Structures are given as C-alpha cells and as structure tokens.
C-alpha cells in the first residue's frame, strides 16, 4: 500500500467519521430546541392558569357587587325580599356564574393544550437524542466504510 492510498483512506475515514458526528450534533441541537419549546409551553400553561384565576376573582367580585346593588335597589324600591326580586337576583347571579365557569373551562382547555404541546415537544426531543446516539455510534462505521471506498 502506498502512502497516497493510505492518506486517501485516512482522509476518507475522517470525512465519514466527521459527517456522522456532525449529523449527531445537529440532532442534539434539535433535541435542545424541542426541550426549550416544551419548557415554554409549560410556562404558557402556568401563566394562562394564573391569568384565568385572576380574571375569575375579578369576575366574582363584580358578581357580588352587582348582586349587592340589585338587592339594594330592590330594597329602595320597596320590593324587599319578594319572590320576584329573589328570582331576578338569582337569574342574574346564575348568568354571571355560568359565564365565569365557561371562562374557567376555556382557560383550562388552553392550559391543557399547552401541556399537550409540551409533551409532544418532549417526545420529539427524546427521538432526536436517540437519533444523535445512533449517529455517534455509527460514526466509526461511516468512517471505515468511507475509508474502504479507496480500495
């Protein structure tokens, strides 16, 4: 074997080895990106729930204020605790409560959607890590295969 052939085999080995290693590194970078995405999705879910809880507290305070003002207005009008007044106040209260519960459901749906996206991103990261591991393992074989092309 001449020096030229040996040098060509060595260069081909290095090229094949480095190609597989660089592909493995690219998979590692993709995995890290997926992990960052998953963390952002979990953060968004937490923030959505916090905003939803705050908005629910504000809505409940408004609900109490409207109920109190309605009861006060009925008392000033001389209607007092009549059945009509109680029915009207309960109808208003129930409508407010239904709106609050619908908003809570919407917030929970949004948060669960973020968490689902986080789980998908985590799974994608796991798959990219597996691909990177396989590329690292196959880098030696890729180098040998490239080196044997010289012969």
Tab-separated table of C-alpha atoms in Angstrom:
chain	number	residue	atom	x	y	z
A	1	UNK	CA	0.000	0.000	0.000
A	2	UNK	CA	1.410	3.348	-0.978
A	3	UNK	CA	1.403	6.486	1.072
A	4	UNK	CA	-1.100	8.069	-1.285
A	5	UNK	CA	-3.602	5.266	-0.818
A	6	UNK	CA	-3.093	5.286	2.940
A	7	UNK	CA	-3.518	9.036	3.038
A	8	UNK	CA	-6.682	8.836	0.907
A	9	UNK	CA	-8.066	6.092	3.177
A	10	UNK	CA	-7.276	8.212	6.243
A	11	UNK	CA	-8.926	11.290	4.762
A	12	UNK	CA	-11.982	9.268	3.724
A	13	UNK	CA	-12.178	7.735	7.198
A	14	UNK	CA	-12.033	11.176	8.807
A	15	UNK	CA	-14.623	12.545	6.388
A	16	UNK	CA	-17.066	9.699	7.039
A	17	UNK	CA	-16.487	9.848	10.777
A	18	UNK	CA	-16.930	13.622	10.975
A	19	UNK	CA	-20.005	13.570	8.756
A	20	UNK	CA	-21.802	11.169	11.107
A	21	UNK	CA	-20.615	13.102	14.158
A	22	UNK	CA	-21.863	16.395	12.743
A	23	UNK	CA	-25.247	14.841	11.944
A	24	UNK	CA	-25.392	13.585	15.530
A	25	UNK	CA	-24.553	17.067	16.797
A	26	UNK	CA	-27.356	18.508	14.658
A	27	UNK	CA	-29.798	16.054	16.241
A	28	UNK	CA	-28.582	17.106	19.704
A	29	UNK	CA	-29.238	20.759	18.818
A	30	UNK	CA	-32.731	19.871	17.595
A	31	UNK	CA	-33.368	17.986	20.836
A	32	UNK	CA	-32.292	21.019	22.868
A	33	UNK	CA	-34.627	23.217	20.817
A	34	UNK	CA	-37.526	20.848	21.472
A	35	UNK	CA	-36.736	20.896	25.186
A	36	UNK	CA	-36.783	24.705	25.190
A	37	UNK	CA	-40.122	24.630	23.375
A	38	UNK	CA	-41.520	22.217	25.955
A	39	UNK	CA	-40.403	24.498	28.795
A	40	UNK	CA	-42.090	27.460	27.089
A	41	UNK	CA	-45.310	25.508	26.625
A	42	UNK	CA	-45.341	24.558	30.315
A	43	UNK	CA	-44.671	28.205	31.240
A	44	UNK	CA	-47.521	29.354	28.985
A	45	UNK	CA	-49.869	26.853	30.636
A	46	UNK	CA	-48.910	28.148	34.077
A	47	UNK	CA	-49.363	31.780	33.002
A	48	UNK	CA	-52.720	31.018	31.375
A	49	UNK	CA	-53.945	29.413	34.594
A	50	UNK	CA	-52.686	32.329	36.698
A	51	UNK	CA	-54.379	34.882	34.428
A	52	UNK	CA	-57.547	32.785	34.450
A	53	UNK	CA	-57.595	32.610	38.235
A	54	UNK	CA	-57.075	36.381	38.486
A	55	UNK	CA	-59.854	37.056	35.973
A	56	UNK	CA	-62.151	34.676	37.838
A	57	UNK	CA	-61.504	36.531	41.100
A	58	UNK	CA	-62.282	39.851	39.406
A	59	UNK	CA	-65.470	38.430	37.877
A	60	UNK	CA	-66.620	37.038	41.213
A	61	UNK	CA	-66.044	40.429	42.855
A	62	UNK	CA	-68.098	42.043	40.101
A	63	UNK	CA	-70.768	39.399	40.567
A	64	UNK	CA	-71.001	40.169	44.302
A	65	UNK	CA	-71.155	43.906	43.609
A	66	UNK	CA	-73.961	43.522	41.051
A	67	UNK	CA	-75.892	41.273	43.415
A	68	UNK	CA	-75.485	43.735	46.286
A	69	UNK	CA	-76.515	46.686	44.113
A	70	UNK	CA	-79.533	44.769	42.839
A	71	UNK	CA	-80.627	43.870	46.360
A	72	UNK	CA	-80.110	47.465	47.497
A	73	UNK	CA	-82.086	48.825	44.536
A	74	UNK	CA	-84.918	46.390	45.220
A	75	UNK	CA	-84.973	47.424	48.884
A	76	UNK	CA	-85.069	51.118	47.986
A	77	UNK	CA	-87.892	50.487	45.546
A	78	UNK	CA	-89.891	48.814	48.322
A	79	UNK	CA	-89.777	45.371	46.715
A	80	UNK	CA	-87.745	43.956	49.592
A	81	UNK	CA	-87.475	40.205	49.629
A	82	UNK	CA	-90.324	39.429	47.292
A	83	UNK	CA	-90.305	36.288	45.205
A	84	UNK	CA	-89.963	38.331	42.013
A	85	UNK	CA	-86.912	40.147	43.356
A	86	UNK	CA	-85.304	36.918	44.550
A	87	UNK	CA	-85.954	35.267	41.188
A	88	UNK	CA	-84.483	38.228	39.289
A	89	UNK	CA	-81.399	38.327	41.513
A	90	UNK	CA	-80.856	34.563	41.239
A	91	UNK	CA	-81.279	34.678	37.448
A	92	UNK	CA	-78.618	37.392	37.231
A	93	UNK	CA	-76.377	35.515	39.669
A	94	UNK	CA	-76.734	32.269	37.692
A	95	UNK	CA	-75.939	34.009	34.398
A	96	UNK	CA	-72.781	35.506	35.933
A	97	UNK	CA	-71.799	32.127	37.374
A	98	UNK	CA	-72.310	30.406	34.042
A	99	UNK	CA	-70.078	32.977	32.333
A	100	UNK	CA	-67.407	32.512	34.986
A	101	UNK	CA	-67.481	28.734	34.617
A	102	UNK	CA	-67.336	28.983	30.810
A	103	UNK	CA	-64.276	31.229	31.112
A	104	UNK	CA	-62.663	28.747	33.516
A	105	UNK	CA	-63.290	25.911	31.067
A	106	UNK	CA	-61.736	27.951	28.252
A	107	UNK	CA	-58.646	28.705	30.360
A	108	UNK	CA	-58.254	25.056	31.373
A	109	UNK	CA	-58.621	23.955	27.745
A	110	UNK	CA	-55.929	26.417	26.713
A	111	UNK	CA	-53.614	25.269	29.514
A	112	UNK	CA	-54.168	21.593	28.663
A	113	UNK	CA	-53.412	22.348	25.019
A	114	UNK	CA	-50.103	23.931	26.060
A	115	UNK	CA	-49.289	20.909	28.210
A	116	UNK	CA	-50.084	18.562	25.328
A	117	UNK	CA	-47.736	20.552	23.099
A	118	UNK	CA	-45.077	20.297	25.820
A	119	UNK	CA	-45.465	16.510	25.916
A	120	UNK	CA	-45.146	16.351	22.113
A	121	UNK	CA	-42.008	18.519	22.234
A	122	UNK	CA	-40.554	16.292	24.995
A	123	UNK	CA	-41.182	13.212	22.860
A	124	UNK	CA	-39.594	14.880	19.837
A	125	UNK	CA	-36.558	15.742	21.980
A	126	UNK	CA	-36.284	12.109	23.087
A	127	UNK	CA	-36.417	10.951	19.477
A	128	UNK	CA	-33.725	13.437	18.430
A	129	UNK	CA	-31.492	12.265	21.293
A	130	UNK	CA	-31.926	8.663	20.123
A	131	UNK	CA	-31.025	9.647	16.573
A	132	UNK	CA	-27.965	11.512	17.846
A	133	UNK	CA	-26.890	8.481	19.866
A	134	UNK	CA	-27.244	6.228	16.831
A	135	UNK	CA	-25.300	8.682	14.657
A	136	UNK	CA	-22.490	8.822	17.212
A	137	UNK	CA	-22.337	5.047	17.289
A	138	UNK	CA	-22.398	4.784	13.518
A	139	UNK	CA	-19.687	7.411	13.050
A	140	UNK	CA	-16.947	4.791	13.330
A	141	UNK	CA	-18.701	2.550	10.816
A	142	UNK	CA	-19.206	5.505	8.494
A	143	UNK	CA	-15.531	6.318	8.700
A	144	UNK	CA	-14.495	2.727	7.999
A	145	UNK	CA	-16.942	2.493	5.118
A	146	UNK	CA	-15.578	5.705	3.590
A	147	UNK	CA	-12.002	4.517	4.030
A	148	UNK	CA	-12.747	1.194	2.312
A	149	UNK	CA	-14.002	3.002	-0.786
A	150	UNK	CA	-10.382	3.773	-1.624
A	151	UNK	CA	-9.564	0.097	-2.026
